[in-house]
Coordinates of C-alpha atoms in Angstrom, one line a residue:
M18 CA 0.9 29.4 15.7
S19 CA 0.0 26.7 18.2
C20 CA -0.1 29.1 21.1
S21 CA -2.4 31.5 19.1
K22 CA -4.8 28.6 18.4
I23 CA -4.9 27.8 22.1
F24 CA -5.6 31.3 23.2
S25 CA -8.2 31.8 20.4
G26 CA -10.2 28.8 21.6
D27 CA -9.1 26.4 18.8
L28 CA -7.9 23.7 21.2
P29 CA -10.1 21.0 19.7
E30 CA -8.6 21.7 16.2
L31 CA -5.2 21.5 17.7
I32 CA -5.9 18.2 19.4
Y33 CA -7.3 16.7 16.3
E34 CA -4.2 17.6 14.3
I35 CA -2.2 15.7 16.9
I36 CA -4.6 12.7 16.9
E37 CA -4.4 12.5 13.1
Y38 CA -0.8 11.4 13.4
F39 CA -2.1 8.2 14.9
Q40 CA -4.5 7.5 12.0
N41 CA -3.3 3.9 11.4
D42 CA -2.1 3.2 14.9
Y43 CA -5.3 1.6 16.2
S44 CA -4.0 0.8 19.7
T45 CA -3.0 4.4 20.3
L46 CA -6.4 5.6 19.0
H47 CA -8.1 3.3 21.4
S48 CA -6.1 4.8 24.2
C49 CA -7.1 8.3 23.0
I50 CA -10.7 7.4 23.4
L51 CA -10.2 6.8 27.1
V52 CA -8.6 10.3 27.8
N53 CA -11.9 12.3 28.0
K54 CA -15.0 13.1 26.0
L55 CA -13.3 15.5 23.7
W56 CA -10.5 13.1 22.8
C57 CA -13.1 10.4 22.3
R58 CA -15.2 12.5 20.0
L59 CA -12.1 13.3 17.9
A60 CA -10.6 9.8 17.8
I61 CA -13.7 7.8 17.0
P62 CA -14.1 9.0 13.4
L63 CA -10.5 7.9 12.6
L64 CA -11.1 4.5 14.1
W65 CA -14.2 4.0 11.9
E66 CA -13.1 5.6 8.6
N67 CA -11.8 2.3 7.1
P68 CA -13.1 -0.6 9.3
F69 CA -13.0 -3.3 6.6
S70 CA -9.2 -2.9 6.2
I71 CA -8.3 -3.0 9.9
T72 CA -6.2 -6.2 10.5
T73 CA -6.9 -6.5 14.3
G74 CA -9.0 -9.6 13.8
N75 CA -12.0 -7.9 15.5
Y76 CA -15.1 -8.0 13.3
N77 CA -17.7 -6.8 15.8
F78 CA -18.1 -3.6 13.8
I79 CA -20.4 -5.6 11.6
E80 CA -23.1 -6.1 14.3
I81 CA -22.7 -2.4 15.3
Y82 CA -23.5 -1.5 11.7
L83 CA -26.5 -3.8 11.7
H84 CA -27.9 -1.9 14.6
Y85 CA -28.5 1.0 12.2
L86 CA -30.4 -0.8 9.5
N87 CA -33.8 0.6 8.7
D88 CA -36.9 -1.3 9.9
D89 CA -37.5 -3.1 6.6
L90 CA -34.0 -4.5 6.5
K91 CA -34.2 -5.5 10.1
T92 CA -37.4 -7.4 9.4
K93 CA -35.7 -9.2 6.6
L94 CA -32.7 -9.8 8.9
N95 CA -34.9 -11.4 11.5
E96 CA -36.0 -14.1 9.1
Y97 CA -32.6 -15.7 9.5
K98 CA -33.2 -16.0 13.2
I99 CA -29.6 -16.2 14.1
I100 CA -28.3 -12.9 15.3
D101 CA -30.8 -11.4 17.8
S102 CA -28.4 -11.8 20.6
L103 CA -25.5 -10.4 18.6
L104 CA -27.1 -7.0 17.7
T105 CA -25.9 -4.0 19.7
S106 CA -28.7 -2.5 21.7
N107 CA -27.2 1.0 22.2
T108 CA -24.5 3.1 20.6
L109 CA -22.9 6.4 21.4
F110 CA -22.1 7.6 17.8
N111 CA -23.5 7.3 14.3
Y112 CA -20.7 5.0 13.3
P113 CA -21.8 4.3 9.7
S114 CA -21.4 8.1 8.9
F115 CA -17.7 8.0 9.6
I116 CA -16.6 5.6 6.8
R117 CA -14.3 7.2 4.2
Y118 CA -12.7 4.2 2.5
L119 CA -14.7 1.3 1.1
N120 CA -13.3 -1.7 -0.7
T121 CA -16.1 -3.9 -2.0
S122 CA -13.9 -7.0 -2.1
K123 CA -13.4 -6.9 1.7
I124 CA -17.0 -6.7 2.8
N125 CA -18.0 -10.4 2.3
P126 CA -14.8 -11.7 3.9
S127 CA -15.4 -9.5 6.9
I128 CA -18.9 -10.8 7.2
E129 CA -17.7 -14.4 7.0
M130 CA -15.1 -13.8 9.7
W131 CA -17.7 -12.1 11.9
L132 CA -20.0 -15.2 11.6
R133 CA -17.1 -17.5 12.3
A134 CA -16.0 -15.5 15.4
N135 CA -19.5 -15.7 16.8
D136 CA -19.9 -19.4 16.0
V137 CA -22.9 -18.8 13.8
N138 CA -23.7 -21.8 11.7
L139 CA -26.0 -21.5 8.7
N140 CA -27.4 -24.0 6.3
M141 CA -25.0 -24.1 3.4
D142 CA -27.8 -23.1 1.0
L143 CA -28.3 -19.9 3.1
V144 CA -24.7 -18.8 3.6
F145 CA -24.2 -17.2 0.2
E146 CA -27.6 -15.6 0.3
F147 CA -27.2 -14.3 3.8
I148 CA -23.7 -12.8 3.3
N149 CA -24.8 -11.1 0.1
F150 CA -27.9 -9.7 1.9
I151 CA -25.7 -8.2 4.7
N152 CA -23.4 -6.9 2.0
M153 CA -26.1 -5.0 0.2
S154 CA -27.7 -3.9 3.4
L155 CA -24.4 -2.2 4.5
I156 CA -24.1 -0.5 1.1
K157 CA -27.6 0.8 1.5
L158 CA -26.8 1.9 5.0
F159 CA -23.9 4.0 3.9
I160 CA -26.0 5.6 1.1
E161 CA -28.8 6.4 3.5
N162 CA -26.3 8.1 5.9
E163 CA -25.0 10.2 3.0
V164 CA -21.4 9.3 3.9
N165 CA -18.6 11.4 2.6
L166 CA -16.7 8.6 0.9
H167 CA -13.1 9.5 0.0
T168 CA -12.0 6.2 -1.8
L169 CA -14.1 3.5 -3.5
E170 CA -12.4 0.3 -4.5
L171 CA -14.2 -2.0 -6.9
E172 CA -11.8 -4.9 -6.5
T173 CA -13.5 -8.2 -6.9
Y174 CA -14.0 -11.0 -9.4
Y175 CA -17.3 -10.5 -11.2
N176 CA -20.4 -11.8 -9.4
T177 CA -24.0 -10.8 -8.9
C178 CA -23.0 -9.0 -5.7
I179 CA -20.7 -6.5 -7.4
D180 CA -23.2 -6.1 -10.2
N181 CA -25.9 -5.2 -7.6
I182 CA -23.4 -2.8 -5.9
L183 CA -22.8 -0.9 -9.1
E184 CA -26.5 -0.8 -9.8
I185 CA -27.5 0.6 -6.4
I186 CA -24.7 3.2 -6.5
L187 CA -26.0 4.4 -9.9
Q188 CA -29.5 4.6 -8.4
N189 CA -28.1 7.1 -5.8
P190 CA -25.9 9.6 -7.8
N191 CA -25.3 11.8 -4.8
F192 CA -23.3 9.0 -3.2
I193 CA -20.5 9.6 -5.8
S194 CA -21.2 12.9 -7.5
N195 CA -19.0 15.1 -5.4
N196 CA -17.4 12.9 -2.7
I197 CA -15.3 10.2 -4.2
R198 CA -11.9 11.4 -5.1
N199 CA -10.1 8.0 -5.5
L200 CA -11.4 5.2 -7.6
K201 CA -9.7 1.8 -7.9
L202 CA -10.9 -0.7 -10.5
S203 CA -10.0 -4.3 -10.5
I204 CA -12.9 -6.4 -11.9
T205 CA -12.6 -9.6 -13.8
S206 CA -15.7 -10.8 -15.5
S207 CA -16.7 -14.1 -17.1
S208 CA -18.0 -13.1 -20.5
D209 CA -18.2 -10.4 -23.1
S210 CA -21.7 -9.6 -22.1
D211 CA -20.6 -9.1 -18.5
N212 CA -17.8 -6.9 -19.8
T213 CA -20.2 -4.7 -21.6
L214 CA -22.5 -4.4 -18.6
I215 CA -19.7 -3.6 -16.2
K216 CA -18.1 -1.1 -18.6
N217 CA -21.4 0.7 -19.0
R218 CA -22.0 1.0 -15.3
V219 CA -18.5 2.0 -14.4
T220 CA -18.6 4.5 -17.2
Q221 CA -21.7 6.1 -15.7
I222 CA -20.0 6.1 -12.2
I223 CA -17.0 7.9 -13.5
N224 CA -19.0 10.3 -15.6
S225 CA -21.2 11.2 -12.8
N226 CA -18.3 12.1 -10.5
Q227 CA -17.5 15.7 -10.4
N228 CA -14.3 15.6 -8.3
L229 CA -12.3 12.4 -9.3
K230 CA -8.7 13.0 -8.4
K231 CA -7.1 9.5 -8.6
I232 CA -7.8 6.3 -10.5
L233 CA -6.2 2.9 -10.4
F234 CA -6.4 0.4 -13.3
E235 CA -5.5 -3.2 -12.4
L236 CA -5.4 -6.5 -14.2
N237 CA -7.7 -6.6 -17.3
T238 CA -9.5 -3.3 -16.5
L239 CA -7.7 -1.1 -19.0
P240 CA -9.2 -2.6 -22.1
L241 CA -12.6 -2.1 -20.5
Y242 CA -12.0 1.5 -19.3
Q243 CA -9.6 3.1 -21.7
S244 CA -12.5 4.6 -23.5
L245 CA -13.8 6.2 -20.3
L246 CA -11.1 8.8 -20.2
L247 CA -11.8 9.6 -23.9
S248 CA -15.5 10.0 -23.3
K249 CA -16.9 13.4 -24.0
E250 CA -19.2 13.0 -21.0
S251 CA -16.3 12.4 -18.6
N252 CA -15.4 15.2 -16.1
C253 CA -11.9 13.8 -15.6
S254 CA -10.0 16.1 -17.9
N255 CA -10.0 19.0 -15.4
T256 CA -9.9 17.0 -12.1
L257 CA -7.9 13.8 -12.5
N258 CA -4.3 14.4 -11.2
T259 CA -3.1 10.8 -10.5
I260 CA -3.3 7.6 -12.6
I261 CA -1.9 4.2 -11.4
F262 CA -1.4 1.2 -13.7
R263 CA -0.9 -2.0 -11.8
N264 CA -0.4 -5.4 -13.4
I265 CA -1.7 -4.1 -16.7
D266 CA -0.8 -5.6 -20.1
F267 CA -0.5 -2.8 -22.6
K268 CA -0.6 -5.2 -25.5
R269 CA -3.3 -4.1 -28.0
I270 CA -4.0 -0.9 -26.0
N271 CA -4.3 2.1 -28.3
N272 CA -4.9 5.8 -27.9
L273 CA -2.9 6.3 -24.7
D274 CA -1.3 9.4 -26.1
K275 CA -4.8 10.8 -26.8
I276 CA -5.9 10.0 -23.3
F277 CA -3.0 11.8 -21.7
E278 CA -3.2 14.8 -24.1
Q279 CA -6.6 15.7 -22.8
L280 CA -5.9 15.3 -19.1
N281 CA -5.2 18.9 -18.2
V282 CA -4.2 18.7 -14.6
L283 CA -2.5 15.3 -14.5
E284 CA 0.4 15.5 -12.1
S285 CA 1.6 11.9 -11.6
V286 CA 1.5 8.6 -13.4
H287 CA 2.6 5.4 -11.6
I288 CA 3.5 2.1 -13.4
I289 CA 3.6 -1.0 -11.1
F290 CA 4.6 -4.4 -12.5
C291 CA 3.0 -3.9 -16.0
Y292 CA 3.6 -5.8 -19.2
S293 CA 4.3 -4.9 -22.8
L294 CA 5.9 -1.6 -21.7
D295 CA 7.7 -1.2 -25.0
I296 CA 4.3 -0.7 -26.7
F297 CA 3.3 1.8 -23.9
V298 CA 6.5 3.8 -24.5
Q299 CA 6.0 4.0 -28.3
Q300 CA 2.7 5.8 -27.6
I301 CA 3.8 8.0 -24.8
I302 CA 6.7 9.5 -26.7
K303 CA 4.2 11.0 -29.1
L304 CA 2.9 13.3 -26.4
T305 CA 3.3 17.0 -27.0
K306 CA 3.0 17.8 -23.2
P307 CA 5.2 16.6 -20.3
F308 CA 4.6 13.0 -19.1
K309 CA 5.0 13.1 -15.4
L310 CA 6.0 9.5 -14.6
K311 CA 6.5 9.4 -10.8
S312 CA 6.8 5.6 -10.2
L313 CA 8.3 2.8 -12.3
F314 CA 8.5 -0.6 -10.7
L315 CA 9.5 -3.3 -13.2
L316 CA 8.8 -7.0 -13.3
M317 CA 9.6 -7.4 -17.0
R318 CA 12.6 -5.6 -18.5
L319 CA 12.1 -3.0 -21.3
Q320 CA 14.3 -2.9 -24.3
I321 CA 17.2 -0.6 -23.6
E322 CA 16.1 1.7 -26.5
S323 CA 12.6 2.0 -25.1
L324 CA 13.9 2.7 -21.6
Q325 CA 16.1 5.5 -22.9
L326 CA 13.2 7.1 -24.8
L327 CA 11.0 6.9 -21.7
L328 CA 13.6 8.4 -19.4
Q329 CA 14.5 11.1 -21.8
K330 CA 10.9 12.2 -21.7
S331 CA 10.2 11.5 -18.0
G332 CA 13.3 10.7 -16.1
N333 CA 13.5 14.0 -14.3
Y334 CA 10.0 13.4 -12.8
L335 CA 10.8 9.9 -11.6
E336 CA 10.6 9.6 -7.8
N337 CA 10.0 5.9 -7.1
F338 CA 11.9 3.1 -8.9
G339 CA 12.3 -0.6 -8.4
D340 CA 13.7 -3.4 -10.5
C341 CA 14.8 -7.0 -10.2
L342 CA 18.2 -7.2 -11.8
N343 CA 18.3 -11.0 -12.1
Y344 CA 18.5 -11.5 -15.9
N345 CA 22.0 -13.0 -16.1
D346 CA 22.8 -10.4 -18.6
L347 CA 25.6 -8.3 -17.2
S348 CA 25.8 -5.9 -20.3
S349 CA 22.0 -5.3 -20.1
D350 CA 22.1 -4.6 -16.4
Q351 CA 25.0 -2.2 -16.7
Q352 CA 23.3 -0.3 -19.5
F353 CA 20.0 -0.3 -17.6
L354 CA 21.5 1.2 -14.4
Q355 CA 23.6 3.7 -16.3
L356 CA 20.5 5.1 -17.9
I357 CA 18.9 5.5 -14.5
I358 CA 22.0 7.3 -13.3
N359 CA 22.1 9.6 -16.3
Y360 CA 18.4 10.6 -16.4
C361 CA 17.0 10.2 -12.8
K362 CA 18.3 12.6 -10.2
N363 CA 15.2 12.9 -8.0
I364 CA 14.5 9.3 -6.9
R365 CA 13.1 9.2 -3.3
F366 CA 12.1 5.5 -3.1
L367 CA 14.6 2.9 -4.4
N368 CA 13.9 -0.8 -4.4
L369 CA 16.5 -3.2 -5.8
H370 CA 16.4 -6.9 -5.6
S371 CA 19.4 -8.2 -7.5
R372 CA 22.6 -10.2 -7.7
I373 CA 24.6 -7.0 -7.4
N374 CA 28.1 -8.5 -7.3
N375 CA 28.7 -7.8 -10.9
I376 CA 27.1 -4.3 -10.9
T377 CA 28.2 -3.2 -7.4
S378 CA 29.9 0.0 -8.5
L379 CA 26.9 1.1 -10.5
I380 CA 24.6 0.5 -7.6
F381 CA 26.7 2.7 -5.4
S382 CA 27.0 5.3 -8.1
L383 CA 23.2 5.4 -8.3
I384 CA 22.8 5.8 -4.6
E385 CA 25.4 8.5 -4.5
N386 CA 23.7 10.2 -7.4
I387 CA 20.3 10.4 -5.7
K388 CA 21.3 10.6 -2.0
Q389 CA 20.2 14.2 -1.6
N390 CA 16.6 13.2 -2.3
L391 CA 16.6 9.5 -1.2
N392 CA 14.2 8.8 1.7
Y393 CA 13.3 5.1 1.2
L394 CA 15.9 2.4 0.3
S395 CA 15.2 -1.3 0.1
I396 CA 18.0 -3.6 -1.1
D397 CA 18.1 -7.4 -1.3
L398 CA 21.6 -8.7 -0.9
S399 CA 20.6 -12.4 -0.4
N400 CA 20.6 -13.5 -4.0
Y401 CA 24.2 -14.6 -4.8
E402 CA 26.1 -17.8 -5.6
D403 CA 28.1 -19.4 -2.8
N404 CA 31.4 -18.7 -4.6
E405 CA 30.5 -15.0 -4.7
Y406 CA 30.3 -14.6 -0.9
S407 CA 33.9 -13.3 -0.6
N408 CA 32.7 -10.0 -2.2
I409 CA 29.8 -9.5 0.3
K410 CA 32.1 -7.9 2.9
S411 CA 33.3 -5.3 0.5
I412 CA 29.7 -4.6 -0.6
L413 CA 28.5 -4.1 3.0
Q414 CA 31.5 -1.8 3.7
N415 CA 30.8 0.3 0.6
L416 CA 27.1 0.4 1.3
G417 CA 27.7 1.7 4.8
Q418 CA 29.9 4.5 3.4
T419 CA 27.5 5.4 0.6
L420 CA 24.2 5.6 2.5
P421 CA 22.7 9.1 3.1
S422 CA 23.2 10.5 6.6
K423 CA 19.5 10.3 7.2
L424 CA 16.9 7.9 5.8
E425 CA 13.2 7.7 6.5
Y426 CA 13.3 4.0 5.8
L427 CA 16.0 1.4 5.2
S428 CA 15.2 -2.3 4.4
L429 CA 17.9 -4.9 4.1
V430 CA 17.4 -8.5 3.0
L431 CA 20.5 -10.4 3.8
R432 CA 22.1 -13.8 3.7
I433 CA 25.3 -13.3 5.7
K434 CA 27.3 -14.6 8.6
V435 CA 26.6 -13.1 12.0
N436 CA 29.8 -11.0 12.3
D437 CA 29.4 -9.5 8.8
I438 CA 26.6 -7.2 9.8
E439 CA 29.2 -5.4 12.0
I440 CA 31.0 -4.2 8.8
L441 CA 27.9 -2.4 7.6
L442 CA 27.0 -0.9 11.0
K443 CA 30.5 0.3 11.7
N444 CA 30.7 2.0 8.4
S445 CA 27.4 3.8 8.8
Q446 CA 27.8 4.9 12.4
D447 CA 26.9 8.6 11.6
N448 CA 23.7 7.6 9.9
F449 CA 20.2 7.9 11.3
F450 CA 17.3 5.7 10.1
N451 CA 13.8 6.6 11.2
T452 CA 12.8 3.0 10.4
L453 CA 15.2 0.1 10.1
V454 CA 14.0 -3.3 8.8
I455 CA 16.3 -6.3 8.5
K456 CA 15.7 -9.8 7.2
N457 CA 18.5 -12.3 7.5
T458 CA 18.6 -15.9 6.3
N459 CA 21.0 -18.8 7.2
Q460 CA 21.6 -18.4 10.9
E461 CA 22.8 -21.3 12.9
D462 CA 20.6 -20.9 16.1
D463 CA 16.9 -20.6 15.2
N464 CA 15.9 -19.8 18.8
Y465 CA 17.7 -16.4 18.8
I466 CA 18.5 -13.5 16.4
D467 CA 22.2 -13.9 16.1
I468 CA 22.9 -10.4 14.7
L469 CA 21.2 -8.8 17.8
P470 CA 24.4 -8.1 19.8
Y471 CA 25.7 -5.9 16.9
I472 CA 22.4 -4.2 16.6
K473 CA 22.4 -3.3 20.3
E474 CA 26.0 -2.1 20.2
Y475 CA 25.8 0.0 17.0
V476 CA 22.2 0.9 16.8
M477 CA 20.4 0.7 20.1
K478 CA 23.0 2.3 22.4
K479 CA 23.5 5.2 19.9
K480 CA 19.7 5.6 19.4
R481 CA 20.1 5.6 15.6
V482 CA 16.5 4.5 14.8
K483 CA 13.0 5.1 16.0
Y484 CA 11.3 2.0 14.7
L485 CA 13.0 -1.4 14.3
A486 CA 12.0 -4.8 12.9
I487 CA 14.3 -7.9 12.5
K488 CA 13.4 -11.3 11.3
N489 CA 15.7 -14.3 11.0
T490 CA 15.1 -17.4 8.9
L491 CA 16.8 -20.7 9.2
I492 CA 16.7 -22.9 6.2
R493 CA 17.7 -26.6 6.6
G494 CA 16.7 -28.6 3.6
C495 CA 12.9 -28.1 3.2
V496 CA 12.5 -26.8 6.8
R497 CA 12.2 -23.1 7.5
R498 CA 12.2 -21.7 11.0
K499 CA 11.5 -18.0 11.6
V500 CA 12.3 -15.8 14.6
D501 CA 10.9 -12.2 14.8
L502 CA 12.4 -9.8 17.2
F503 CA 8.9 -8.6 18.1
D504 CA 8.2 -11.9 19.7
L505 CA 11.1 -11.7 22.1
K506 CA 9.4 -9.6 24.7
D507 CA 12.4 -9.1 27.0
E508 CA 14.4 -7.7 24.1
V509 CA 11.5 -5.5 23.0
K510 CA 11.5 -4.0 26.5
E511 CA 15.2 -3.3 26.4
F512 CA 14.9 -1.5 23.1
K513 CA 12.0 0.5 24.6
L514 CA 14.2 1.8 27.3
H515 CA 16.3 3.4 24.6
N516 CA 13.2 5.0 23.0
I517 CA 13.2 2.5 20.1
K518 CA 9.9 0.9 19.2
V519 CA 10.1 -2.7 18.0
L520 CA 7.4 -3.9 15.6
S521 CA 6.8 -7.1 13.7
Y522 CA 8.6 -7.5 10.4
N523 CA 5.4 -7.9 8.5
K524 CA 4.0 -4.7 9.9
L525 CA 7.0 -2.5 9.4
S526 CA 8.2 -3.8 6.0
I527 CA 7.0 -1.6 3.2
G528 CA 6.4 -3.7 0.1
I529 CA 5.5 -2.2 -3.3
Y530 CA 1.8 -2.7 -2.9
R531 CA 1.8 -1.2 0.6
F532 CA 3.7 1.7 -0.8
L533 CA 0.9 2.2 -3.3
N534 CA -1.4 3.2 -0.5
T535 CA 0.8 6.2 0.3
I536 CA 0.5 7.7 -3.2
D537 CA -1.6 10.9 -3.0

């Protein structure tokens, strides 16, 4: 297939498919730009598709955007008399046209950081006015460039800026009618009148969209927008295939069964740290069609009866599950895990933070039950009483024997003595982990990572991982000292010689909210 593309003249398409693999690896993308003109032309759009979310600390993209403002906005900009020397005089590409992801809550902070990085000092009375002016100018710039926006995130506390953003979007229906496929809503307003105004505007945005595929409801947005999906003007019923509920309280929320009944192409529902789930379940079990619950991450425990009803209806669809089993209720924990084992055979992402001493056998039974599908596993073994430590060695040994032979991602949060990690690594010598992330607490020497010799012996020399992150934390009273393997440059070089890439713990660790961004 690849050879046929080369000989048929499709080399640029082939190179782009390769470069796409580096979509979030900004240093590699920057290197691609320097290869030649073709690679530069293919890599630049990927670098500029989501600039407000790049965490490199470089905010110069703001001044490059300002270069493209129309004459009227530039005239207004000149009134502030502070950035003439900052504006870029020449550019190679139409950079504003490349944006695909826009989070409204990140625009103002990016502008503030850009001002700070360039030592720009404004009169306090002008700061808010200036930042909002730049914000709105950028929104207008994207609209004028007819950008093909993939994702729009309206995530901000209510203020006049978000109100103006909604208004200008509605004034330009082509901006959203066919382009935006993912919509994320997290808006908190200060009054009922504000609620009504926002609800009306967001309703219009949703109803004017012809191709909405995914929507995320967060915080108090569901009471505002539950009627949106029931609206006769909505186009969602035949386009929406993914719904995410995050930090939603389902108390006093009605008609959920009616909403889901009319969504004809819905393929996945994701519940992330929501409240009053027993009320949610009582409505969902009324559905006459399948309820394809793909993710369930719990902060508050359901009643056992409610969980059983939910899993009877949706357990076979569940792919991502997480729970904090710290309720000091052994009987409840056992029943809870047994239901997961009984009804959920297709879990791919498992996240458990618990005192697992009392439920060890059930944890291992769960992993054994799903190991054919399991790709991502995160376990916290650090939460135990001091008198329970004698069982940790047995737990580590059994865990090593129970793990699947291959995992895309393994994260371990530990509180063990240095030689105990050997037990786990010895008993999982035939396992390969694409990404291994370890956090250990309670080391004696805070200037070094004490488990490193065992990692080198059982992981590095056998090349059992591609990506590695390790962080150690020393706790002495109120003092915490942290050591990240990524900061030990000589060690990083040694792992590189074995084709293992060491990254910082914060970068490689996949939390639940970071996982959300991977949901299609």
